[in-house]
Tab-separated table of C-alpha atoms in Angstrom:
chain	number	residue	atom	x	y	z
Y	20	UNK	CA	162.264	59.980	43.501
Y	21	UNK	CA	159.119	59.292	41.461
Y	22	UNK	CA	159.036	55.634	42.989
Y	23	UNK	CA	159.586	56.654	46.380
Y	24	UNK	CA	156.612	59.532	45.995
Y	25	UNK	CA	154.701	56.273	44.321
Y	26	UNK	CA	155.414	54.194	47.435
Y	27	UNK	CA	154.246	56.777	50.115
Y	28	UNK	CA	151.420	57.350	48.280
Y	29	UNK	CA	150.482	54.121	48.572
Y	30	UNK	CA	151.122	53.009	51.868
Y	31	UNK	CA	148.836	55.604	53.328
Y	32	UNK	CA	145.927	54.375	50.763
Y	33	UNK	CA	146.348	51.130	52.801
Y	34	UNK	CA	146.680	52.662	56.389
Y	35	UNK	CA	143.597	54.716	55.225
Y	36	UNK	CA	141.631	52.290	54.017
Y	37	UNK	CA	142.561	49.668	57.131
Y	38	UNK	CA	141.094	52.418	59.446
Y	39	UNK	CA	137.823	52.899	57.610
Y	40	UNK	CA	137.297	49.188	57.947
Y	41	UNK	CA	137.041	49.228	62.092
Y	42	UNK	CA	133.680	49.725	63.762
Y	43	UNK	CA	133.163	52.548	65.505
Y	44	UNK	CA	132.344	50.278	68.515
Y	45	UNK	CA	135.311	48.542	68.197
Y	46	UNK	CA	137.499	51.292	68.073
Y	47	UNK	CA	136.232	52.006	71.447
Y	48	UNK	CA	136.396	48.714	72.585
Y	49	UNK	CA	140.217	48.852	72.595
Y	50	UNK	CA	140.240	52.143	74.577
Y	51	UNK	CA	138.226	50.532	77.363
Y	52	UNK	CA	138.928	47.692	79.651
Y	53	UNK	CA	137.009	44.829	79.222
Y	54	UNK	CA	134.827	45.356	82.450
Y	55	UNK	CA	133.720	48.394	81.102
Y	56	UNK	CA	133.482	46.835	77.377
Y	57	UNK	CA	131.139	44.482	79.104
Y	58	UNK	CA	128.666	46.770	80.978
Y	59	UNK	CA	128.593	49.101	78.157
Y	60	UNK	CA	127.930	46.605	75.433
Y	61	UNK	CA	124.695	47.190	74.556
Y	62	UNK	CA	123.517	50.314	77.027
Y	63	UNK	CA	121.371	52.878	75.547
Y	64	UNK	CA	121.897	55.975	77.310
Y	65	UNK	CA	118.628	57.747	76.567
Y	66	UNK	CA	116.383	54.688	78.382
Y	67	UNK	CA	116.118	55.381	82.625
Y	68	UNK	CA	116.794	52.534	84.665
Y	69	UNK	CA	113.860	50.474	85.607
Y	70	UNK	CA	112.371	51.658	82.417
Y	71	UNK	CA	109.179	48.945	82.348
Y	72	UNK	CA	109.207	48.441	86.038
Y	73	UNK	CA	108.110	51.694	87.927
Y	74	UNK	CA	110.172	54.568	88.983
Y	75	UNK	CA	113.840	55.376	89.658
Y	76	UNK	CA	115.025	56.644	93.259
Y	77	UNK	CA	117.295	59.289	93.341
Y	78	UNK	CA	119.106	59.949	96.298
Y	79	UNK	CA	120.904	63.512	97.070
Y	80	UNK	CA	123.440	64.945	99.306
Y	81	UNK	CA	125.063	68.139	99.466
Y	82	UNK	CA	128.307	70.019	100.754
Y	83	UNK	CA	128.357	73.704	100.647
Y	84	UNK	CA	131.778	74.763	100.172
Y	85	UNK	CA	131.590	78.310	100.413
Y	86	UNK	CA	128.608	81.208	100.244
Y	87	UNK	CA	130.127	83.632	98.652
Y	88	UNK	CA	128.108	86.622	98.436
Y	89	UNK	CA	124.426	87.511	99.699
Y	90	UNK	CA	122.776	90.692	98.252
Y	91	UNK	CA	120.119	92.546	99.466
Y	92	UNK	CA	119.817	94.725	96.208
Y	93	UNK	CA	119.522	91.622	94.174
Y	94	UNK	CA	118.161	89.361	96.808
Y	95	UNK	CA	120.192	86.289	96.132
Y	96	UNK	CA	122.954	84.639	97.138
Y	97	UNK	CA	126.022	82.877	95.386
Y	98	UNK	CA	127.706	79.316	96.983
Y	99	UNK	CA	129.731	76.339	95.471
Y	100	UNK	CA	128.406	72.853	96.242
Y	101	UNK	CA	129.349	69.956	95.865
Y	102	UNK	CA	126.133	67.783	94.527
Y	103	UNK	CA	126.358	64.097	94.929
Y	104	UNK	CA	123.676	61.756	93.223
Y	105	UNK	CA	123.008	58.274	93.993
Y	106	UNK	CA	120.622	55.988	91.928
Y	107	UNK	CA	120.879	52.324	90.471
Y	108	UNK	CA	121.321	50.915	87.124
Y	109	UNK	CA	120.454	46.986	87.084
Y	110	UNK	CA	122.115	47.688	83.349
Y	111	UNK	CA	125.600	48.468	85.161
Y	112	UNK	CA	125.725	45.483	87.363
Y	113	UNK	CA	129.086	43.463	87.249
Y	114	UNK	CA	130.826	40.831	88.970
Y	115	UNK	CA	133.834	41.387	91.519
Y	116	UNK	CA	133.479	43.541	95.200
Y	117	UNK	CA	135.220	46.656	94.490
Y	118	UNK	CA	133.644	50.115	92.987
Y	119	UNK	CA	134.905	51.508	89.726
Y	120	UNK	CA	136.006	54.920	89.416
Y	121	UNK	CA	135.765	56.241	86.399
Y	122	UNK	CA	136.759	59.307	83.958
Y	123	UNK	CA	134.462	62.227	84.763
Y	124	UNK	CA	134.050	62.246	80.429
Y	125	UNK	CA	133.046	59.308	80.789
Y	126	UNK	CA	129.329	60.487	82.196
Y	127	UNK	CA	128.541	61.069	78.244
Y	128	UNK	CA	127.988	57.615	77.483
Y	129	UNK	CA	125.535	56.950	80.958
Y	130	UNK	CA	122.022	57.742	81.732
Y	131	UNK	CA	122.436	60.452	84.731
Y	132	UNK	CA	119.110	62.567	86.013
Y	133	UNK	CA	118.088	66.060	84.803
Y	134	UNK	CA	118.343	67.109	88.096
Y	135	UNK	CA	118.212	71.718	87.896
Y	136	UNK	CA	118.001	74.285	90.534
Y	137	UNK	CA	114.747	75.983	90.439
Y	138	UNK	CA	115.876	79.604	91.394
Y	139	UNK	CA	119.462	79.705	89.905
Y	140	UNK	CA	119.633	83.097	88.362
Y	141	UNK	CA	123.095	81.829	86.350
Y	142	UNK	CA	125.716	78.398	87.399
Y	143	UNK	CA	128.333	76.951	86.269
Y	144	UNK	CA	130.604	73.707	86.316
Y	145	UNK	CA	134.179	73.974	87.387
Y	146	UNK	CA	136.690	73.055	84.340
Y	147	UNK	CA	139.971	73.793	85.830
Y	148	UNK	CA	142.239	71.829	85.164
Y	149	UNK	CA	139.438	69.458	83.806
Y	150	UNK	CA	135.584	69.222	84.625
Y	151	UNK	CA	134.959	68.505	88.211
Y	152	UNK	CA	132.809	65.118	87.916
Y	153	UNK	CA	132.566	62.061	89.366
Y	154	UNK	CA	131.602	59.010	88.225
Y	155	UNK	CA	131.693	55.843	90.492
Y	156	UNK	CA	130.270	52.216	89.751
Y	157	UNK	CA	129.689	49.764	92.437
Y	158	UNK	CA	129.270	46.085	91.598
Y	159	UNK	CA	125.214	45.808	92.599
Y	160	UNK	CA	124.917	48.374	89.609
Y	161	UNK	CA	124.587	51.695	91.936
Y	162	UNK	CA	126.130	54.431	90.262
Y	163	UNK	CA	127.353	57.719	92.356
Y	164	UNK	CA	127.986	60.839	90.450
Y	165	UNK	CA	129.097	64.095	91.858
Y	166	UNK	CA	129.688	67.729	90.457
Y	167	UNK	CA	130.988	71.077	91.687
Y	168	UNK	CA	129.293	74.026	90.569
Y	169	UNK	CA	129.076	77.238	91.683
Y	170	UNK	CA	125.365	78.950	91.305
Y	171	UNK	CA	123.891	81.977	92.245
Y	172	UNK	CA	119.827	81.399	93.359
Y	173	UNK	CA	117.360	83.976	94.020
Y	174	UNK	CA	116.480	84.583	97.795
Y	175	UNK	CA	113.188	86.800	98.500
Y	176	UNK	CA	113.630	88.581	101.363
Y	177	UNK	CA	111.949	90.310	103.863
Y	178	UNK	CA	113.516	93.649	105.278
Y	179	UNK	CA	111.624	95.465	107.036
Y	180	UNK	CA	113.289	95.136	110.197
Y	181	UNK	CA	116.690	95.100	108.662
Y	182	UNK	CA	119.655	95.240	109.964
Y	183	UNK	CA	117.839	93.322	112.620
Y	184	UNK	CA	116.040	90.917	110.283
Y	185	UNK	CA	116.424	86.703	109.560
Y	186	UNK	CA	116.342	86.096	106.448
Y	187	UNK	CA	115.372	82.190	105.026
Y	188	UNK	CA	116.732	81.223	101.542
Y	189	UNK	CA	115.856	77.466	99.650
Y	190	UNK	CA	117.836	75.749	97.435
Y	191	UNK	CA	115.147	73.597	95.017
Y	192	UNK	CA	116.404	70.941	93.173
Y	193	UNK	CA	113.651	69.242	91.080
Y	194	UNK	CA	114.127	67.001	87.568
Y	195	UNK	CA	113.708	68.792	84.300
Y	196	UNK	CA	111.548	66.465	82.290
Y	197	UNK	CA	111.110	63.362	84.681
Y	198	UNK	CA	108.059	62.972	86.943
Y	199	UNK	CA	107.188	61.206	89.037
Y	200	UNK	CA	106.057	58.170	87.728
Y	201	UNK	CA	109.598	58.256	86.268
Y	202	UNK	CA	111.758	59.510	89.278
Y	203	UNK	CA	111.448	60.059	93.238
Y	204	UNK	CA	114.030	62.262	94.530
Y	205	UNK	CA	114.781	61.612	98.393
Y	206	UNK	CA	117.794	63.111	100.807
Y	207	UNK	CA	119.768	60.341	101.666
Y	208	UNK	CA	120.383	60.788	105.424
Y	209	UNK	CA	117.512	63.545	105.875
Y	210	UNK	CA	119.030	66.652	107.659
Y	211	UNK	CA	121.974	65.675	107.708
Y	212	UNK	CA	122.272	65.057	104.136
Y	213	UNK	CA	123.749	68.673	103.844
Y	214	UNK	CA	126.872	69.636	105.400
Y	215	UNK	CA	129.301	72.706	105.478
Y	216	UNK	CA	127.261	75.539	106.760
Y	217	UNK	CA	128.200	74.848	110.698
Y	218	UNK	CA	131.891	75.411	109.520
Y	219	UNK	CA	131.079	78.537	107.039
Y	220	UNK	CA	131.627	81.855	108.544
Y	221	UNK	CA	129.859	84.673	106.632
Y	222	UNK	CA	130.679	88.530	106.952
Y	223	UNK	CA	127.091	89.849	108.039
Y	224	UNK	CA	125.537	86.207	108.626
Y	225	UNK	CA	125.263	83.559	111.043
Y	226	UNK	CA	123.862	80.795	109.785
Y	227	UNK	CA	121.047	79.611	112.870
Y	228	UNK	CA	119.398	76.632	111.563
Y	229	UNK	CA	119.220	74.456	108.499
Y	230	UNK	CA	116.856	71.388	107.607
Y	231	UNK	CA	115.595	69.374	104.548
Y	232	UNK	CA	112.418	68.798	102.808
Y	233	UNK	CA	110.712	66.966	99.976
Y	234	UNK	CA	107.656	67.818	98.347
Y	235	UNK	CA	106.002	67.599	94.697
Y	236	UNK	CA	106.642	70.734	92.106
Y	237	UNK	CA	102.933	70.768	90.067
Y	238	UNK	CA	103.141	72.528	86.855
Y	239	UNK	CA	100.760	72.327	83.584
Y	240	UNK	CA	103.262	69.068	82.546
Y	241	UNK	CA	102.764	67.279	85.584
Y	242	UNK	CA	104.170	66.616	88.920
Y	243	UNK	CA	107.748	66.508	89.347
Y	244	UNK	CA	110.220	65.466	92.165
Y	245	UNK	CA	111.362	68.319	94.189
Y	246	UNK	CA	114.118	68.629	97.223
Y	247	UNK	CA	114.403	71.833	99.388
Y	248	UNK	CA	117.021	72.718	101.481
Y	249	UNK	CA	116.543	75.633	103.742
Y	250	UNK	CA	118.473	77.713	106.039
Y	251	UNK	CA	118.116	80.617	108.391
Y	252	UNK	CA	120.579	83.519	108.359
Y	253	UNK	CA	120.708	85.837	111.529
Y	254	UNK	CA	122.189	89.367	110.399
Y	255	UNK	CA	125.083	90.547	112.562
Y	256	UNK	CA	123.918	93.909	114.395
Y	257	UNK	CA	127.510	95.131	115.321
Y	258	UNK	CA	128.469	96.550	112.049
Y	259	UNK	CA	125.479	98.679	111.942
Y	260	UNK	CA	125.774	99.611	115.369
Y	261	UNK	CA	129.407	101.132	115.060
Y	262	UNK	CA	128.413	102.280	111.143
Y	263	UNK	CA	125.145	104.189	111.886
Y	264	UNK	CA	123.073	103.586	114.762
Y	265	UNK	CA	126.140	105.074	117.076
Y	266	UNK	CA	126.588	108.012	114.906
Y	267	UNK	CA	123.066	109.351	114.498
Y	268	UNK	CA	122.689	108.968	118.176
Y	269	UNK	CA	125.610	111.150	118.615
Y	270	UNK	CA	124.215	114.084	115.913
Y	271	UNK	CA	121.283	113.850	117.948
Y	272	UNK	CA	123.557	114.422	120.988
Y	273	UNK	CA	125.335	116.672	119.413
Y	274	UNK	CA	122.503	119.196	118.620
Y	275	UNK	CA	121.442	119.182	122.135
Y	276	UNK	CA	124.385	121.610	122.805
Y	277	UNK	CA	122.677	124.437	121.470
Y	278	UNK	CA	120.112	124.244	124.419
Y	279	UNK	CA	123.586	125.764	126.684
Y	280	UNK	CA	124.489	128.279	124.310
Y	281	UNK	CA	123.314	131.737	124.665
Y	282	UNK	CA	119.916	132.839	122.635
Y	283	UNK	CA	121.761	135.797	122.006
Y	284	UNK	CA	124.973	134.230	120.175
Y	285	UNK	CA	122.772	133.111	116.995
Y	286	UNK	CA	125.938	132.379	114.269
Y	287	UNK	CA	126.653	129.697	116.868
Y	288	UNK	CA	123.436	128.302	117.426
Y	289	UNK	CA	122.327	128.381	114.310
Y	290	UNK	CA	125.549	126.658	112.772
Y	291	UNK	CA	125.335	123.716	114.940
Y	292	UNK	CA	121.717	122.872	114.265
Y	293	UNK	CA	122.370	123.173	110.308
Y	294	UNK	CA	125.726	121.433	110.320
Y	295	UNK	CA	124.027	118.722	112.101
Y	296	UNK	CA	120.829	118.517	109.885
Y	297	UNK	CA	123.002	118.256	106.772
Y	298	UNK	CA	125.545	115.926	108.438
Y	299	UNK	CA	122.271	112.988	109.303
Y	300	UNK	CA	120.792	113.966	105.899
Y	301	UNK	CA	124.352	112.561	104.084
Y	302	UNK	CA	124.197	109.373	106.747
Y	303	UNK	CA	120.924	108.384	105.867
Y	304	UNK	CA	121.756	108.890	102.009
Y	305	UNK	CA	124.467	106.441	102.750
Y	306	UNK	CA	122.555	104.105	105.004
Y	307	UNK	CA	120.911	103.142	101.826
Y	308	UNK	CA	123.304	102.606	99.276
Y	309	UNK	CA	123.577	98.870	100.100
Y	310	UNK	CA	119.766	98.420	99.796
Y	311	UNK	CA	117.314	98.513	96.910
Y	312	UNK	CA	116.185	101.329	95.317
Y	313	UNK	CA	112.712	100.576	94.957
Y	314	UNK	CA	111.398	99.663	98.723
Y	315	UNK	CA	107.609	99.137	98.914
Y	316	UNK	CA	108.596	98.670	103.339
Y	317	UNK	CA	110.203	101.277	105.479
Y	318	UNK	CA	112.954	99.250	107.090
Y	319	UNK	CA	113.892	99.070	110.958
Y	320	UNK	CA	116.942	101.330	110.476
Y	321	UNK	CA	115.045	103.822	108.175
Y	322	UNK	CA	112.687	104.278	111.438
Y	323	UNK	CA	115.803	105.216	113.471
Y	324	UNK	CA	117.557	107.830	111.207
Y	325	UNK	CA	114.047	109.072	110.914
Y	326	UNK	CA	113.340	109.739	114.657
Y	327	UNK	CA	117.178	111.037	115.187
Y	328	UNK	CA	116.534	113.423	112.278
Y	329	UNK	CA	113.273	114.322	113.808
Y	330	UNK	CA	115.346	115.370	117.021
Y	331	UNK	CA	117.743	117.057	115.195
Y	332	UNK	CA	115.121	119.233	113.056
Y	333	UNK	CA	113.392	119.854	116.397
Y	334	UNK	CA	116.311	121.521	118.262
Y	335	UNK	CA	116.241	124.082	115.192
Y	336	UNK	CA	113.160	124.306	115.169
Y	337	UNK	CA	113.355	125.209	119.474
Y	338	UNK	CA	115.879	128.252	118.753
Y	339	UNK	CA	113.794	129.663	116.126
Y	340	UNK	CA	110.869	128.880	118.614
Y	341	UNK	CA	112.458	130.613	121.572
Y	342	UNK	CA	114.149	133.748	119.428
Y	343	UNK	CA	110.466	134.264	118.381
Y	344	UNK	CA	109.126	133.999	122.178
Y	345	UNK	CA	112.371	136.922	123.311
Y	346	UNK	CA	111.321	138.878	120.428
Y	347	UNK	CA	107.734	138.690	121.014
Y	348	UNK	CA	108.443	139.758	124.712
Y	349	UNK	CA	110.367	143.177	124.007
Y	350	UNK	CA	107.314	143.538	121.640
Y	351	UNK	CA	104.665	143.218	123.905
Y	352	UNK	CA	106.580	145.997	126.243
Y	353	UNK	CA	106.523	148.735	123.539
Y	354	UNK	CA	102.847	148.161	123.404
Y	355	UNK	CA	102.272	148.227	127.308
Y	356	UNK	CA	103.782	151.539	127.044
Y	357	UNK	CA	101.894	152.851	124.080
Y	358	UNK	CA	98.618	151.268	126.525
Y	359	UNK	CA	99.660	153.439	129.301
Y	360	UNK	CA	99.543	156.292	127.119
Y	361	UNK	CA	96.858	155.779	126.233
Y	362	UNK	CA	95.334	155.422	129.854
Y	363	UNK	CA	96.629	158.899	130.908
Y	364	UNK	CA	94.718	160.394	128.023
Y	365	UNK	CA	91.652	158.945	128.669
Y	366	UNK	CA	91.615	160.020	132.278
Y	367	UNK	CA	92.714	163.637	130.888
Y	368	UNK	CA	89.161	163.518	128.617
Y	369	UNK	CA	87.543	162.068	131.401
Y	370	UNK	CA	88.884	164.892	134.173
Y	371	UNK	CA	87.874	167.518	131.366
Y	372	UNK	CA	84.547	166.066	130.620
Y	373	UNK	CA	83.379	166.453	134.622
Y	374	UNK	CA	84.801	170.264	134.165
Y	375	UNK	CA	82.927	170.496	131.190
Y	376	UNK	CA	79.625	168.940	132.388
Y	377	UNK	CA	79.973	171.673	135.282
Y	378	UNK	CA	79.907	174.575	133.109
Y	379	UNK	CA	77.674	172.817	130.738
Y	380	UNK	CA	74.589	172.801	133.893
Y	381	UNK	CA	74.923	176.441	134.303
Y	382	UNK	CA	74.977	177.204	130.673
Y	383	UNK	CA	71.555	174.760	130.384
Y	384	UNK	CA	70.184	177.349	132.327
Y	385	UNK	CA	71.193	180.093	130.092
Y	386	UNK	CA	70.751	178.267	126.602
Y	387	UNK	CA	69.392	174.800	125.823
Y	388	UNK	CA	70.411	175.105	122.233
Y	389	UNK	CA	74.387	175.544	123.416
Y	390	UNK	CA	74.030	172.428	125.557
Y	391	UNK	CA	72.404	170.426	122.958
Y	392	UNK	CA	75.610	171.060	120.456
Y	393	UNK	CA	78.254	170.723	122.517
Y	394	UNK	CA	76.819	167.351	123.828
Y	395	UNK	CA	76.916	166.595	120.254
Y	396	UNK	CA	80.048	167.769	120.000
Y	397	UNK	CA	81.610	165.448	122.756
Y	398	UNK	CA	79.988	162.700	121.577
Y	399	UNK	CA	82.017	163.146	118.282
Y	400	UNK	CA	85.214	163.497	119.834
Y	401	UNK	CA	85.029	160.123	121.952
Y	402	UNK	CA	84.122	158.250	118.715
Y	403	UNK	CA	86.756	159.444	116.546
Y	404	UNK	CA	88.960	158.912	120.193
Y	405	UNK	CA	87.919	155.231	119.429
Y	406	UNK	CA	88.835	155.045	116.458
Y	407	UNK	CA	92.469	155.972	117.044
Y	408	UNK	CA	93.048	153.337	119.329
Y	409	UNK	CA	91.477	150.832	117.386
Y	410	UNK	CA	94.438	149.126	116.147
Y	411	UNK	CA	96.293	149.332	119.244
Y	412	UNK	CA	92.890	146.815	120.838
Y	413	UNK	CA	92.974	144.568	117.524
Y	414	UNK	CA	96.574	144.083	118.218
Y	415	UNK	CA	95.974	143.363	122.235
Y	416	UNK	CA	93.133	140.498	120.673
Y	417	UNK	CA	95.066	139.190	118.307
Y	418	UNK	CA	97.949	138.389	121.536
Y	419	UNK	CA	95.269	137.343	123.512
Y	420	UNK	CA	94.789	134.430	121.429
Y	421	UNK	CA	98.003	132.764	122.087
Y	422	UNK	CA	98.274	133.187	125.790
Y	423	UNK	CA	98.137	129.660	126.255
Y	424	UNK	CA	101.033	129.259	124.452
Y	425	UNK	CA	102.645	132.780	126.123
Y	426	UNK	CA	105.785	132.336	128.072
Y	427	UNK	CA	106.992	134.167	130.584
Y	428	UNK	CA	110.394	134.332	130.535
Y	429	UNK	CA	111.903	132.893	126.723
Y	430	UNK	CA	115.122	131.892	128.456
Y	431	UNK	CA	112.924	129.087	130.346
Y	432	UNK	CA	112.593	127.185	127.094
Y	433	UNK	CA	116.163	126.079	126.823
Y	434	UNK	CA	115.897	124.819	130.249
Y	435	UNK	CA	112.857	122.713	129.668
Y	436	UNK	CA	114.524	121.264	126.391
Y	437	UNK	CA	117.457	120.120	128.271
Y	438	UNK	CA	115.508	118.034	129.914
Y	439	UNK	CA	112.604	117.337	127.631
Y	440	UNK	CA	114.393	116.201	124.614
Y	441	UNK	CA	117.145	113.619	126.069
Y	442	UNK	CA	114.115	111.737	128.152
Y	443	UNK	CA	111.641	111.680	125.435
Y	444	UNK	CA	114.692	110.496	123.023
Y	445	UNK	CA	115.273	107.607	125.784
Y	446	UNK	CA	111.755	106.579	126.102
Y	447	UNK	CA	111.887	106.223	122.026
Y	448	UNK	CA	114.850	104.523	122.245
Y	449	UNK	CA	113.488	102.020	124.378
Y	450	UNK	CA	110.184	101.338	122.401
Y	451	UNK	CA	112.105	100.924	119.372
Y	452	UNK	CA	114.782	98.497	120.941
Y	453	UNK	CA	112.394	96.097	122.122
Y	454	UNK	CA	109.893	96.132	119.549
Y	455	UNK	CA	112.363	95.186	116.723
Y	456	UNK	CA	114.600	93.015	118.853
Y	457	UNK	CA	111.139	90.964	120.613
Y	458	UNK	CA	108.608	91.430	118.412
């Protein structure tokens, strides 16, 4: 048993040592074929193509498989793309007329560019079931490489006349620590160098137009190579038009019924009008949920739950408005009555004051003195007779004031509000349809 222990023991001393003795660019010579032995012999990775002899082109092209989300609260969207770069490596020419594909891993051991996305908030590559990348080798040394990664990019948007706004997001790709004396980034068929979107159908989106730039990203390190892709997104009305534009128009509707109930049935009237301010108050509390909370704009849709709560408020506001008016009314008769009163005694005093002038000549025939007091006396009695019916004329000024605003009959002002309210709610209507929808 000892011997046998002995003899393992010192076989794997020799496997051990027989290992140690291969070069670690040997051992991975006899992984690879020799094509690939021969391009890679003596590449250095960390050196760009054309390193001596001016820059490197880099074309792009893009396929958007999917946008998966676009938030307004967050303003930015999420998609997975497929990115496909194209450059060439004079280091990575070979002989023969046929590509070769390679491992994705393989990408480790070749110079690719540091191409980012400028806005990405967060992105990441697909693993499953092993990193999605692509690495292809053509014989005149061009080398295509291709990822899918899924990225979510910030989008600033503008929504003030949301839900009836376009919105246009970018999607920058520039190169990390390359400039442009080092790499040019160009689209490799120009607009149409992105593809997907005409085939992507979005839940509040239609996606209008899309198009491709290239311009220069200047920063304190220099200028770098920058692509832009941008597209327009058209928000679908319909949802919002079922969700909350129909409904507050109804409410408004709705509180228009009070105008053909009785003034004198005020439970009824004055249930509808407060069911129906309470009901738009939770609809425009819920009209908002989906947007940010801190809006420095009043938004298109925050116009229109204003103006039907406006309505709404103001067909309270009319019942209180004509109760007021029919109370005011049976008021006003109590004091006409109280006036007439007061008419009767005054041409009592007057009546009395002839009689009393009459006796008062003969008696200034008898006595001057008499006359004198009792003239006094009168005098007396018609200003403390003023006095009384002071507040009775202070009240009579006081109504006097608002006789341009006096009406008649009260009952007229639910008839007027039939009619006022729907047509001036119309006219609104229209102004705000075509200035948000035109304009």
């Amino acid at each position: 048993m000892c011997t046998l222990s002995w003899g393992f023991k010192a076989l794997f001393v020799m496997i051990s040592c027989r290992l140690m003795k291969v070069p670690p660019a040997e051992g991975k010579g006899e992984i690879l074929p020799p094509t690939i032995q021969k391009i890679i012999k003596g590449y250095n990775k960390y050196l760009r193509p054309f390193f001596d002899n001016g820059p490197v082109s880099v074309g792009m092209s893009m396929d958007i498989a999917s946008i998966d989300t676009i938030s307004e609260i967050n303003m930015d969207y999420t998609a997975t793309i497929f990115l496909r770069q194209r450059w060439t490596d004079e280091r990575l020419c070979f002989e023969g007329n046929k590509s070769l594909s390679l491992d994705g891993r393989l990408v480790e051991m070749l110079w690719v560019p540091d191409t980012f996305i400028v806005d990405s908030k967060k992105s990441f590559l697909h693993d499953i079931t092993v990193e999605n990348r692509l690495i292809r080798i053509y014989p005149n040394g061009t080398v295509l490489y291709a990822i899918r990664i899924t990225t979510t990019v910030a989008c600033n948007m503008d929504l003030t006349k949301y839900p009836m706004d376009k919105q246009t997001c970018t999607l920058q790709l520039e190169s990390w620590g390359y400039n442009i004396n080092d790499v040019m980034f160009y689209w490799t068929r120009g607009n149409d160098s992105v593809k997907g979107l005409d085939t992507i159908r979005l839940a509040q989106y239609t996606v209008e137009d899309h198009y491709t730039s290239v311009s220069e990203a200047v920063y304190e390190t220099g200028h770098y190579p920058k692509l832009v892709f941008h597209f327009e997104l058209k928000r679908n009305i319909l949802y919002f038009i079922l969700e909350t534009y129909v409904p507050s128009s109804l409410l408004v509707v709705l509180s228009w019924v009070s105008f053909w109930i009785s003034q004198s049935s005020v439970p009824a009237r004055i249930c509808i009008g407060v069911t129906t301010v309470l009901t738009m108050t939770t609809l425009m509390m819920g009209a908002r949920t989906s947007l940010p909370n801190a809006n420095c704009f009043i938004k298109a849709i925050d116009v229109y739950l204003g103006i039907c709560f406006t309505f709404i408020f103001g067909a309270l506001l009319e019942y209180a408005v004509a109760h007021f008016c029919t109370f005011n009314r049976s008021g006003v008769k109590k004091l006409t009555k109280e006036e007439d009163e007061e008419a009767e005694e005054e041409i009592n005093g007057v009546l009395s004051a002839i009689a009393n002038s009459c006796k008062a000549d003969k008696i200034s025939k008898a006595d001057p003195d008499k006359l004198a007091k009792k003239t006094l006396g009168r005098k007396e009695e018609k200003t403390q007779h003023r006095r009384r019916r002071s507040p009775a004329t202070m009240m009579k000024g006081l109504l006097s004031i608002f006789d341009c605003f006096h009406v008649k009959n009260p009952y007229h002002i639910d008839n007027y509000a039939r009619i006022s309210f729907p047509l001036l709610f119309i006219i609104i209507n229209v102004f705000y349809w075509v200035y948000y929808l035109y304009f």
